[in-house]
Amino acid sequence: DVKVTQSSRYLVKRTGEKVFLECVQDMDHENMFWYRQDPGLGLRLIYFSYDVKMKEKGDIPEGYSVSREKKERFSLILESASTNQTSMYLCASSIIAGGYNEQFFGPGTRLTVL
Amino acid sequence: GENVEQHPSTLSVQEGDSAVIKCTYSDSASNYFPWYKQELGKRPQLIIDIRSNVGEKKDQRIAVTLNKTAKHFSLHITETQPEDSAVYFCALANTGNQFYFGTGTSLTVIP
């Protein structure tokens, strides 16, 4: 059973703070993704990574950065948190082999920026 | 990025009736079309997917149809049950390994 875990379920931060969201998967998946989920907007891709130290921008990378030092861990960094980054953040992972494969999601982190 | 339009945004049906959710897209290179179900407070989970070389796929009460010419695909749930109540997301992917999601449909099945 694939397990994708995120470091926090709920997080409250202040404007201007540096925020780290951690995601870990235990199935040796090559691909990892960070999405934000907002009402009426669905899931929007922030960044994804297909290998260690590799990253690609998604649709809304502004204000975010990522780090993938180890295959199982993908971190999302908000360099200077702002109120418009209040959202639900979902991490996901998938394998590459065989074409397109199911994305397995973490439980999400609900971030509030005051 | 790719634009995926999903309709309707909300859907209420009586238990036992059918529910249909439709998504349209623009990139003809898209070739993988999954559907995810997200129950309240839980993570999205894959319920069915279809690849571009297939027109229809069925798994018990759920089915997905794909019309590549018209660039739309639909989720069909028959004999709906209260536990089908959730938010459903369509998605697609192309050769870039990047997924694009629809905006979601909140389905309520009324007992």
PDB file of N, CA, C and O in Angstrom, chain A residues 55-96:
ATOM      1  N   LYS A  55      13.616  19.451 -10.924  1.00  0.00           N
ATOM      2  CA  LYS A  55      12.341  20.088 -10.666  1.00  0.00           C
ATOM      3  C   LYS A  55      11.845  20.785 -11.920  1.00  0.00           C
ATOM      4  O   LYS A  55      12.649  21.220 -12.750  1.00  0.00           O
ATOM      5  N   GLU A  56      10.525  20.865 -12.022  1.00  0.00           N
ATOM      6  CA  GLU A  56       9.907  21.553 -13.142  1.00  0.00           C
ATOM      7  C   GLU A  56       8.796  22.438 -12.600  1.00  0.00           C
ATOM      8  O   GLU A  56       8.051  22.022 -11.706  1.00  0.00           O
ATOM      9  N   LYS A  57       8.669  23.625 -13.153  1.00  0.00           N
ATOM     10  CA  LYS A  57       7.587  24.508 -12.742  1.00  0.00           C
ATOM     11  C   LYS A  57       6.262  23.982 -13.266  1.00  0.00           C
ATOM     12  O   LYS A  57       6.171  23.484 -14.383  1.00  0.00           O
ATOM     13  N   GLY A  58       5.246  24.155 -12.442  1.00  0.00           N
ATOM     14  CA  GLY A  58       3.893  23.856 -12.866  1.00  0.00           C
ATOM     15  C   GLY A  58       3.208  25.121 -13.344  1.00  0.00           C
ATOM     16  O   GLY A  58       3.847  25.999 -13.904  1.00  0.00           O
ATOM     17  N   ASP A  59       1.927  25.222 -13.073  1.00  0.00           N
ATOM     18  CA  ASP A  59       1.153  26.364 -13.562  1.00  0.00           C
ATOM     19  C   ASP A  59       1.256  27.598 -12.676  1.00  0.00           C
ATOM     20  O   ASP A  59       1.087  28.714 -13.139  1.00  0.00           O
ATOM     21  N   ILE A  60       1.531  27.409 -11.392  1.00  0.00           N
ATOM     22  CA  ILE A  60       1.538  28.552 -10.461  1.00  0.00           C
ATOM     23  C   ILE A  60       2.759  28.505  -9.546  1.00  0.00           C
ATOM     24  O   ILE A  60       2.640  28.435  -8.333  1.00  0.00           O
ATOM     25  N   PRO A  61       3.969  28.601 -10.079  1.00  0.00           N
ATOM     26  CA  PRO A  61       5.166  28.484  -9.237  1.00  0.00           C
ATOM     27  C   PRO A  61       5.557  29.753  -8.481  1.00  0.00           C
ATOM     28  O   PRO A  61       6.382  29.692  -7.567  1.00  0.00           O
ATOM     29  N   GLU A  62       4.952  30.869  -8.828  1.00  0.00           N
ATOM     30  CA  GLU A  62       5.382  32.138  -8.233  1.00  0.00           C
ATOM     31  C   GLU A  62       5.173  32.139  -6.725  1.00  0.00           C
ATOM     32  O   GLU A  62       4.099  31.818  -6.229  1.00  0.00           O
ATOM     33  N   GLY A  63       6.229  32.525  -6.013  1.00  0.00           N
ATOM     34  CA  GLY A  63       6.159  32.590  -4.556  1.00  0.00           C
ATOM     35  C   GLY A  63       6.534  31.294  -3.859  1.00  0.00           C
ATOM     36  O   GLY A  63       6.533  31.230  -2.633  1.00  0.00           O
ATOM     37  N   TYR A  64       6.837  30.268  -4.669  1.00  0.00           N
ATOM     38  CA  TYR A  64       7.192  28.955  -4.124  1.00  0.00           C
ATOM     39  C   TYR A  64       8.535  28.490  -4.683  1.00  0.00           C
ATOM     40  O   TYR A  64       8.938  28.888  -5.763  1.00  0.00           O
ATOM     41  N   SER A  65       9.187  27.622  -3.925  1.00  0.00           N
ATOM     42  CA  SER A  65      10.325  26.888  -4.433  1.00  0.00           C
ATOM     43  C   SER A  65      10.229  25.466  -3.882  1.00  0.00           C
ATOM     44  O   SER A  65       9.409  25.195  -3.007  1.00  0.00           O
ATOM     45  N   VAL A  66      11.041  24.558  -4.420  1.00  0.00           N
ATOM     46  CA  VAL A  66      10.991  23.170  -3.979  1.00  0.00           C
ATOM     47  C   VAL A  66      12.396  22.629  -3.824  1.00  0.00           C
ATOM     48  O   VAL A  66      13.371  23.191  -4.329  1.00  0.00           O
ATOM     49  N   SER A  67      12.469  21.522  -3.114  1.00  0.00           N
ATOM     50  CA  SER A  67      13.747  20.858  -2.907  1.00  0.00           C
ATOM     51  C   SER A  67      13.523  19.355  -2.916  1.00  0.00           C
ATOM     52  O   SER A  67      12.598  18.857  -2.265  1.00  0.00           O
ATOM     53  N   ARG A  68      14.370  18.645  -3.664  1.00  0.00           N
ATOM     54  CA  ARG A  68      14.305  17.184  -3.646  1.00  0.00           C
ATOM     55  C   ARG A  68      15.738  16.654  -3.555  1.00  0.00           C
ATOM     56  O   ARG A  68      16.386  16.390  -4.553  1.00  0.00           O
ATOM     57  N   GLU A  69      16.187  16.498  -2.340  1.00  0.00           N
ATOM     58  CA  GLU A  69      17.540  16.006  -2.065  1.00  0.00           C
ATOM     59  C   GLU A  69      17.590  14.484  -2.018  1.00  0.00           C
ATOM     60  O   GLU A  69      18.625  13.879  -2.286  1.00  0.00           O
ATOM     61  N   LYS A  70      16.461  13.874  -1.648  1.00  0.00           N
ATOM     62  CA  LYS A  70      16.356  12.422  -1.612  1.00  0.00           C
ATOM     63  C   LYS A  70      15.121  11.999  -2.388  1.00  0.00           C
ATOM     64  O   LYS A  70      14.151  12.752  -2.483  1.00  0.00           O
ATOM     65  N   LYS A  71      15.157  10.798  -2.927  1.00  0.00           N
ATOM     66  CA  LYS A  71      14.070  10.335  -3.789  1.00  0.00           C
ATOM     67  C   LYS A  71      12.734  10.334  -3.060  1.00  0.00           C
ATOM     68  O   LYS A  71      11.696  10.624  -3.658  1.00  0.00           O
ATOM     69  N   GLU A  72      12.734   9.999  -1.794  1.00  0.00           N
ATOM     70  CA  GLU A  72      11.470   9.833  -1.091  1.00  0.00           C
ATOM     71  C   GLU A  72      10.902  11.138  -0.536  1.00  0.00           C
ATOM     72  O   GLU A  72       9.774  11.157  -0.055  1.00  0.00           O
ATOM     73  N   ARG A  73      11.639  12.213  -0.603  1.00  0.00           N
ATOM     74  CA  ARG A  73      11.224  13.447   0.070  1.00  0.00           C
ATOM     75  C   ARG A  73      11.176  14.626  -0.905  1.00  0.00           C
ATOM     76  O   ARG A  73      12.122  14.868  -1.653  1.00  0.00           O
ATOM     77  N   PHE A  74      10.055  15.354  -0.860  1.00  0.00           N
ATOM     78  CA  PHE A  74       9.865  16.514  -1.739  1.00  0.00           C
ATOM     79  C   PHE A  74       9.317  17.645  -0.878  1.00  0.00           C
ATOM     80  O   PHE A  74       8.244  17.511  -0.295  1.00  0.00           O
ATOM     81  N   SER A  75      10.065  18.711  -0.800  1.00  0.00           N
ATOM     82  CA  SER A  75       9.693  19.818   0.084  1.00  0.00           C
ATOM     83  C   SER A  75       9.213  21.019  -0.713  1.00  0.00           C
ATOM     84  O   SER A  75       9.790  21.354  -1.752  1.00  0.00           O
ATOM     85  N   LEU A  76       8.179  21.645  -0.212  1.00  0.00           N
ATOM     86  CA  LEU A  76       7.665  22.893  -0.795  1.00  0.00           C
ATOM     87  C   LEU A  76       8.019  24.030   0.154  1.00  0.00           C
ATOM     88  O   LEU A  76       7.794  23.913   1.363  1.00  0.00           O
ATOM     89  N   ILE A  77       8.574  25.093  -0.383  1.00  0.00           N
ATOM     90  CA  ILE A  77       9.041  26.209   0.431  1.00  0.00           C
ATOM     91  C   ILE A  77       8.337  27.484   0.000  1.00  0.00           C
ATOM     92  O   ILE A  77       8.308  27.816  -1.194  1.00  0.00           O
ATOM     93  N   LEU A  78       7.753  28.150   0.968  1.00  0.00           N
ATOM     94  CA  LEU A  78       7.196  29.474   0.735  1.00  0.00           C
ATOM     95  C   LEU A  78       8.218  30.450   1.299  1.00  0.00           C
ATOM     96  O   LEU A  78       8.411  30.535   2.518  1.00  0.00           O
ATOM     97  N   GLU A  79       8.916  31.149   0.437  1.00  0.00           N
ATOM     98  CA  GLU A  79      10.039  31.980   0.869  1.00  0.00           C
ATOM     99  C   GLU A  79       9.594  33.100   1.810  1.00  0.00           C
ATOM    100  O   GLU A  79      10.276  33.402   2.786  1.00  0.00           O
ATOM    101  N   SER A  80       8.464  33.695   1.505  1.00  0.00           N
ATOM    102  CA  SER A  80       7.922  34.773   2.339  1.00  0.00           C
ATOM    103  C   SER A  80       6.405  34.682   2.241  1.00  0.00           C
ATOM    104  O   SER A  80       5.803  35.199   1.298  1.00  0.00           O
ATOM    105  N   ALA A  81       5.813  33.995   3.206  1.00  0.00           N
ATOM    106  CA  ALA A  81       4.394  33.674   3.120  1.00  0.00           C
ATOM    107  C   ALA A  81       3.524  34.924   3.010  1.00  0.00           C
ATOM    108  O   ALA A  81       3.778  35.949   3.669  1.00  0.00           O
ATOM    109  N   SER A  82       2.492  34.817   2.173  1.00  0.00           N
ATOM    110  CA  SER A  82       1.531  35.904   2.040  1.00  0.00           C
ATOM    111  C   SER A  82       0.126  35.347   2.236  1.00  0.00           C
ATOM    112  O   SER A  82      -0.098  34.133   2.119  1.00  0.00           O
ATOM    113  N   THR A  83      -0.824  36.245   2.526  1.00  0.00           N
ATOM    114  CA  THR A  83      -2.188  35.792   2.833  1.00  0.00           C
ATOM    115  C   THR A  83      -2.829  35.065   1.657  1.00  0.00           C
ATOM    116  O   THR A  83      -3.652  34.165   1.850  1.00  0.00           O
ATOM    117  N   ASN A  84      -2.439  35.396   0.423  1.00  0.00           N
ATOM    118  CA  ASN A  84      -3.039  34.705  -0.727  1.00  0.00           C
ATOM    119  C   ASN A  84      -2.474  33.299  -0.941  1.00  0.00           C
ATOM    120  O   ASN A  84      -2.864  32.596  -1.880  1.00  0.00           O
ATOM    121  N   GLN A  85      -1.579  32.891  -0.047  1.00  0.00           N
ATOM    122  CA  GLN A  85      -1.088  31.522  -0.086  1.00  0.00           C
ATOM    123  C   GLN A  85      -1.806  30.636   0.940  1.00  0.00           C
ATOM    124  O   GLN A  85      -1.464  29.460   1.102  1.00  0.00           O
ATOM    125  N   THR A  86      -2.796  31.209   1.582  1.00  0.00           N
ATOM    126  CA  THR A  86      -3.665  30.410   2.436  1.00  0.00           C
ATOM    127  C   THR A  86      -4.423  29.432   1.551  1.00  0.00           C
ATOM    128  O   THR A  86      -5.128  29.839   0.622  1.00  0.00           O
ATOM    129  N   SER A  87      -4.261  28.135   1.818  1.00  0.00           N
ATOM    130  CA  SER A  87      -4.833  27.135   0.924  1.00  0.00           C
ATOM    131  C   SER A  87      -4.613  25.749   1.512  1.00  0.00           C
ATOM    132  O   SER A  87      -3.951  25.571   2.530  1.00  0.00           O
ATOM    133  N   MET A  88      -5.187  24.755   0.820  1.00  0.00           N
ATOM    134  CA  MET A  88      -4.875  23.348   1.098  1.00  0.00           C
ATOM    135  C   MET A  88      -3.781  22.925   0.130  1.00  0.00           C
ATOM    136  O   MET A  88      -3.913  23.118  -1.085  1.00  0.00           O
ATOM    137  N   TYR A  89      -2.719  22.350   0.666  1.00  0.00           N
ATOM    138  CA  TYR A  89      -1.604  21.897  -0.159  1.00  0.00           C
ATOM    139  C   TYR A  89      -1.565  20.368  -0.156  1.00  0.00           C
ATOM    140  O   TYR A  89      -1.540  19.732   0.898  1.00  0.00           O
ATOM    141  N   LEU A  90      -1.556  19.827  -1.358  1.00  0.00           N
ATOM    142  CA  LEU A  90      -1.543  18.381  -1.527  1.00  0.00           C
ATOM    143  C   LEU A  90      -0.275  17.946  -2.245  1.00  0.00           C
ATOM    144  O   LEU A  90       0.095  18.507  -3.276  1.00  0.00           O
ATOM    145  N   CYS A  91       0.360  16.935  -1.681  1.00  0.00           N
ATOM    146  CA  CYS A  91       1.520  16.315  -2.308  1.00  0.00           C
ATOM    147  C   CYS A  91       1.049  15.010  -2.960  1.00  0.00           C
ATOM    148  O   CYS A  91       0.097  14.378  -2.484  1.00  0.00           O
ATOM    149  N   ALA A  92       1.692  14.619  -4.047  1.00  0.00           N
ATOM    150  CA  ALA A  92       1.358  13.364  -4.706  1.00  0.00           C
ATOM    151  C   ALA A  92       2.622  12.736  -5.271  1.00  0.00           C
ATOM    152  O   ALA A  92       3.630  13.417  -5.487  1.00  0.00           O
ATOM    153  N   SER A  93       2.564  11.423  -5.505  1.00  0.00           N
ATOM    154  CA  SER A  93       3.689  10.743  -6.132  1.00  0.00           C
ATOM    155  C   SER A  93       3.174   9.712  -7.119  1.00  0.00           C
ATOM    156  O   SER A  93       2.024   9.262  -7.020  1.00  0.00           O
ATOM    157  N   SER A  94       4.015   9.348  -8.087  1.00  0.00           N
ATOM    158  CA  SER A  94       3.659   8.305  -9.047  1.00  0.00           C
ATOM    159  C   SER A  94       4.939   7.725  -9.618  1.00  0.00           C
ATOM    160  O   SER A  94       6.006   8.328  -9.550  1.00  0.00           O
ATOM    161  N   ILE A  95       4.791   6.533 -10.220  1.00  0.00           N
ATOM    162  CA  ILE A  95       5.934   5.954 -10.899  1.00  0.00           C
ATOM    163  C   ILE A  95       5.949   6.439 -12.337  1.00  0.00           C
ATOM    164  O   ILE A  95       4.963   7.011 -12.820  1.00  0.00           O
ATOM    165  N   ILE A  96       7.044   6.243 -13.017  1.00  0.00           N
ATOM    166  CA  ILE A  96       7.164   6.637 -14.419  1.00  0.00           C
ATOM    167  C   ILE A  96       6.942   5.444 -15.343  1.00  0.00           C
ATOM    168  O   ILE A  96       6.289   5.540 -16.359  1.00  0.00           O
TER     169      ILE A  96
END
